[in-house]
Short mmCIF file of C-alpha atoms in Angstrom, two decimals:
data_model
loop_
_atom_site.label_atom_id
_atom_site.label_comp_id
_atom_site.label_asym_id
_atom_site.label_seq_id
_atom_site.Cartn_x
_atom_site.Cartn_y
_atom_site.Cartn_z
CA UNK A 190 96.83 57.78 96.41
CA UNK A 191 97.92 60.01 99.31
CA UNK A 192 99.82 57.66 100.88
CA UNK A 193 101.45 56.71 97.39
CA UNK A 194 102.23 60.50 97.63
CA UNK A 195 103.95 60.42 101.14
CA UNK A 196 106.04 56.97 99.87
CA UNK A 197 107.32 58.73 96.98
CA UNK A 198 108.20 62.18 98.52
CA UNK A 199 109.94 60.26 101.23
CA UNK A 200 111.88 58.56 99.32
CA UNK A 201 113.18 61.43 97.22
CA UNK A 202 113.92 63.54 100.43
CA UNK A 203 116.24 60.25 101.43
CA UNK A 204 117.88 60.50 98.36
CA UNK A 205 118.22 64.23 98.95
CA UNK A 206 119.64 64.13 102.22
CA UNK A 207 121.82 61.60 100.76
CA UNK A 208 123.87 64.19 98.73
CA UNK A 209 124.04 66.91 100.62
CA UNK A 210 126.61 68.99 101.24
CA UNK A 211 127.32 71.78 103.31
CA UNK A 212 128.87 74.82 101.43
CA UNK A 213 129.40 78.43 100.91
CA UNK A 214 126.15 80.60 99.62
CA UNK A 215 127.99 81.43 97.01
CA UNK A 216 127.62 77.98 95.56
CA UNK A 217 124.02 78.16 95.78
CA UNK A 218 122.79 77.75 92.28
CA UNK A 219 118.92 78.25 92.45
CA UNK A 220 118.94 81.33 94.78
CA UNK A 221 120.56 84.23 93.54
CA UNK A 222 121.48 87.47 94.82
CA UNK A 223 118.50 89.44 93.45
CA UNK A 224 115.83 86.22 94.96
CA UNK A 225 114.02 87.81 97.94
CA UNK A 226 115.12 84.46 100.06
CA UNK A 227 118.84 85.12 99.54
CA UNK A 228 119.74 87.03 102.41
CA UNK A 229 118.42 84.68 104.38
CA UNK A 230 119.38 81.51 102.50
CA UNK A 231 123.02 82.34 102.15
CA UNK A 232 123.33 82.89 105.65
CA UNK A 233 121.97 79.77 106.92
CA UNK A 234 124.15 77.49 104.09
CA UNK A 235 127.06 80.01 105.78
CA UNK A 236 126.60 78.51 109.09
CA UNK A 237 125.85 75.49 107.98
CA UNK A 238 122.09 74.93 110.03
CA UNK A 239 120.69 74.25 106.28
CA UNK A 240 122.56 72.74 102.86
CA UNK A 241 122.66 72.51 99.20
CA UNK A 242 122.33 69.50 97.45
CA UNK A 243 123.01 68.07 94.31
CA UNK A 244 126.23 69.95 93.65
CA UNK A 245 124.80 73.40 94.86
CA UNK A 246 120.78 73.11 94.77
CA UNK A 247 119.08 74.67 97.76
CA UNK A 248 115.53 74.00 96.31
CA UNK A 249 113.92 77.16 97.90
CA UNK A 250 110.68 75.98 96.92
CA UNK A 251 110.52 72.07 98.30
CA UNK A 252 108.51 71.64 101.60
CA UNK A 253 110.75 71.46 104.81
CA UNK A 254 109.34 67.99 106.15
CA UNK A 255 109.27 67.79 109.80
CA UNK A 256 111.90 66.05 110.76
CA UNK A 257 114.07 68.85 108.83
CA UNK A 258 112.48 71.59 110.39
CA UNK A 259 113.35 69.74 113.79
CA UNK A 260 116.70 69.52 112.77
CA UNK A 261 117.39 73.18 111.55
CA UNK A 262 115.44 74.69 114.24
CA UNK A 263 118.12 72.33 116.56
CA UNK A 264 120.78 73.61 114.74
CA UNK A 265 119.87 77.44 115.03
CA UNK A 266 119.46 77.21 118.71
CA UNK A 267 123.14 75.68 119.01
CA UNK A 268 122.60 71.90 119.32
CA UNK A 269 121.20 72.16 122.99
CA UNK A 270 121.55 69.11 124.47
CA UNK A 271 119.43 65.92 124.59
CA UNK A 272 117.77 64.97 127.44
CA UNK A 273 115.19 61.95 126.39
CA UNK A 274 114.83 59.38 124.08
CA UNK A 275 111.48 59.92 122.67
CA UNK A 276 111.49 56.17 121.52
CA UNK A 277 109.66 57.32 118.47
CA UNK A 278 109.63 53.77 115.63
CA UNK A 279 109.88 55.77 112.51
CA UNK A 280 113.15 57.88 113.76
CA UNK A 281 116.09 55.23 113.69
CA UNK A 282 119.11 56.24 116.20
CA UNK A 283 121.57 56.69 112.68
CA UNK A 284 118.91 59.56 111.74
CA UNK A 285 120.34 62.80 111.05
CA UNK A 286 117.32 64.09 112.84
CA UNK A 287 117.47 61.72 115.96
CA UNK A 288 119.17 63.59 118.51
CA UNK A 289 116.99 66.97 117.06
CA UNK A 290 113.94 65.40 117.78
CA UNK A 291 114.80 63.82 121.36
CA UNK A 292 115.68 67.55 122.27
CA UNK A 293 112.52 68.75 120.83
CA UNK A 294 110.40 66.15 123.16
CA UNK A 295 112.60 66.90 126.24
CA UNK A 296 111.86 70.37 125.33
CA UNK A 297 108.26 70.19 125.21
CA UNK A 298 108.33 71.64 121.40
CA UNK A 299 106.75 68.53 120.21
CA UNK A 300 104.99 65.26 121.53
CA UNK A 301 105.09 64.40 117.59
CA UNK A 302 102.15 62.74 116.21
CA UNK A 303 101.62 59.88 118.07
CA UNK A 304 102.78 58.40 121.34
CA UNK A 305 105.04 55.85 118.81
CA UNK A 306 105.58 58.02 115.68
CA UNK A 307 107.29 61.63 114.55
CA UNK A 308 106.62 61.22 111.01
CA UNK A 309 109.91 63.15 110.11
CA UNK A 310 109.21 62.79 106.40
CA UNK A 311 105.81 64.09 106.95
CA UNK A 312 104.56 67.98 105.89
CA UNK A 313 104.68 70.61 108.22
CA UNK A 314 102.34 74.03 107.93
CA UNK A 315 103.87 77.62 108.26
CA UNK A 316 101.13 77.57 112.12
CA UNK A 317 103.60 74.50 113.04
CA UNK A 318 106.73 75.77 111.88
CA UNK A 319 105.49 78.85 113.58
CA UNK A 320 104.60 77.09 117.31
CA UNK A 321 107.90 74.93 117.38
CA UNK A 322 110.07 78.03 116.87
CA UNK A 323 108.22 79.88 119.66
CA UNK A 324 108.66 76.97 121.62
CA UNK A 325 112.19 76.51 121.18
CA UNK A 326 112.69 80.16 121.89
CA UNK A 327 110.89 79.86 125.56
CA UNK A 328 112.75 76.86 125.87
CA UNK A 329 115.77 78.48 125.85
CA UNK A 330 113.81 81.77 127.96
CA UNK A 331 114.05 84.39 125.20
CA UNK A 332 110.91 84.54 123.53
CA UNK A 333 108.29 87.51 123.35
CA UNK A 334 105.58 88.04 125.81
CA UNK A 335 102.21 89.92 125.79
CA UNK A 336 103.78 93.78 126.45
CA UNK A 337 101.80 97.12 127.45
CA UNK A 338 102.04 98.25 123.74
CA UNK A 339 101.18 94.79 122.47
CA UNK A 340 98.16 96.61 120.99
CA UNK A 341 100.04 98.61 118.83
CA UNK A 342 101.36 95.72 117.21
CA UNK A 343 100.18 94.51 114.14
CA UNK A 344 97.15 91.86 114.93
CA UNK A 345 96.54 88.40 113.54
CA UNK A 346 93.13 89.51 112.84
CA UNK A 347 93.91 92.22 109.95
CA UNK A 348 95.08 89.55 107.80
CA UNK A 349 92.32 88.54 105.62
CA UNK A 350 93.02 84.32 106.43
CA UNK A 351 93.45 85.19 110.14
CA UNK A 352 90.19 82.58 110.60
CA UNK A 353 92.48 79.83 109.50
CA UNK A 354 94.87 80.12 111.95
CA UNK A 355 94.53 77.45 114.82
CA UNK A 356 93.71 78.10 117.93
CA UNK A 357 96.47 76.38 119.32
CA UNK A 358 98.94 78.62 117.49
CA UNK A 359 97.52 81.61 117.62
CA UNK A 360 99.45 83.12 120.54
CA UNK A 361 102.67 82.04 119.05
CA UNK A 362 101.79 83.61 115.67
CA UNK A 363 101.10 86.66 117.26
CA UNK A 364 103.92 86.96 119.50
CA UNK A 365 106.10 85.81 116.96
CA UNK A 366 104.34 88.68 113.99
CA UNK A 367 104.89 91.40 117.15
CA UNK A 368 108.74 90.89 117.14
CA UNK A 369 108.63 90.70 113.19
CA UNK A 370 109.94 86.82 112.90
CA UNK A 371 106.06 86.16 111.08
CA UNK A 372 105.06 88.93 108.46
CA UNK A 373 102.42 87.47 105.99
CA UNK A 374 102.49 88.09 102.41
CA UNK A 375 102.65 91.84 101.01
CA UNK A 376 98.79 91.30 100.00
CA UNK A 377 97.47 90.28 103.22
CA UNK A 378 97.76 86.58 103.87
CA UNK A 379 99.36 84.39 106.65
CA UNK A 380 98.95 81.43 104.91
CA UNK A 381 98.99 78.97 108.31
CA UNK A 382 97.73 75.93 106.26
CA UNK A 383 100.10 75.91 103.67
CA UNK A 384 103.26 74.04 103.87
CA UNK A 385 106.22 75.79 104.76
CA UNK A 386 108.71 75.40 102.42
CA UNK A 387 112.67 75.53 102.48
CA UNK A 388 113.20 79.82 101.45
CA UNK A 389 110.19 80.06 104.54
CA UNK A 390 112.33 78.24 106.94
CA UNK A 391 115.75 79.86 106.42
CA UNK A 392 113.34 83.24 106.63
CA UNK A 393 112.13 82.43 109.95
CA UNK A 394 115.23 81.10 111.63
CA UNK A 395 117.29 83.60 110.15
CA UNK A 396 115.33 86.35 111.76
CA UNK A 397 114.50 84.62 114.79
CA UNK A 398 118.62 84.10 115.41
CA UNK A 399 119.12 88.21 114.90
CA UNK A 400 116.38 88.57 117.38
CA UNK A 401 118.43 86.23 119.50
CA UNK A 402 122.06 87.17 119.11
CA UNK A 403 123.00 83.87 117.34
CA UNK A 404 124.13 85.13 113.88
CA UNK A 405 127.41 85.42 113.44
#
């Protein structure tokens, strides 16, 4: 059943990246101005590093599949250039993530999960969202370290899921919640298992291209 799952949600995000079109935020017909995500949303459709589909969808609340995220995150950081082939067998050359995820292997931001396979159409949690934006952002030398006043910061350990978080990501989480890029829920909650969905990911890039200089 879950792979039936995976087969079908694949197929409708193919059919989904079929139509879609870059376009103006002000074309965006299920985030308006008063939704929480539009500020961030609009800006990302504005510089065209995420779309709408469908004649103006954004679907704020559809998971960003990995090779998405790869892409986004590829396009936020200016379309660095490619320095591998990762050879991957599930991420065809005619891909509109393939040259997003050969920079992410060259760039150490992902081995993906499998010598062989990315699974771009795969789900991605908010803790892996959260670890390939950190590093992208040392990739490119600009992103937070352990400070003198790092204890001031707010701590991965006062939210009340902070055992969920991965060891693996934990660093990046915090680093990333010091500079304000992660900020849990207004009750409390990280939420690192959950899958990060589209109105998450234009969040997080948006803020983590103010921290960087890259809006515009």
């Amino acid at each position: 059943m879950k792979h039936l799952k995976r087969l079908i949600s694949a197929l409708l995000l193919t059919a989904v990246l079929a139509t879609a079109v870059f376009a103006s935020a002000a074309t965006i017909k299920d985030v308006p101005a008063k939704n929480w995500a539009y500020p961030y949303v609009s800006k990302m459709v504005d510089m065209d590093i995420m779309q709408t589909h469908d004649g103006g969808y954004f679907y704020p609340d559809l998971p960003t599949s990995r090779g998405e995220f790869v892409l986004y995150l590829w396009r936020a950081m200016h379309a660095p250039a490619i320095g591998v082939d990762a050879g991957f067998t599930d991420v065809s050359w005619d891909d509109p993530w393939s040259g997003a995820v050969n920079w992410a292997v060259g760039a150490g931001i992902t081995n993906g999960v499998s010598p062989t396979r990315f699974d771009p159409y795969g789900d991605l949690t908010r803790e892996q969202a959260f670890t390939f934006l950190y590093r992208a952002m040392d990739y490119l030398g600009v992103a937070p370290t352990y400070g003198e006043n790092h204890e001031f910061y707010t701590q991965i350990s006062e939210f009340h899921d902070y055992l969920q978080v991965s060891s693996w990501s934990a660093d990046a989480i915090q680093l990333l919640l010091d500079i304000g890029i992660v900020q849990g829920t207004d009750n409390g909650y990280l939420m690192p298992k959950r899958d990060v969905n589209n109105a998450a990911t234009a969040t997080i890039l948006y803020r983590a291209m103010d921290y960087m200089d890259l809006l515009y």
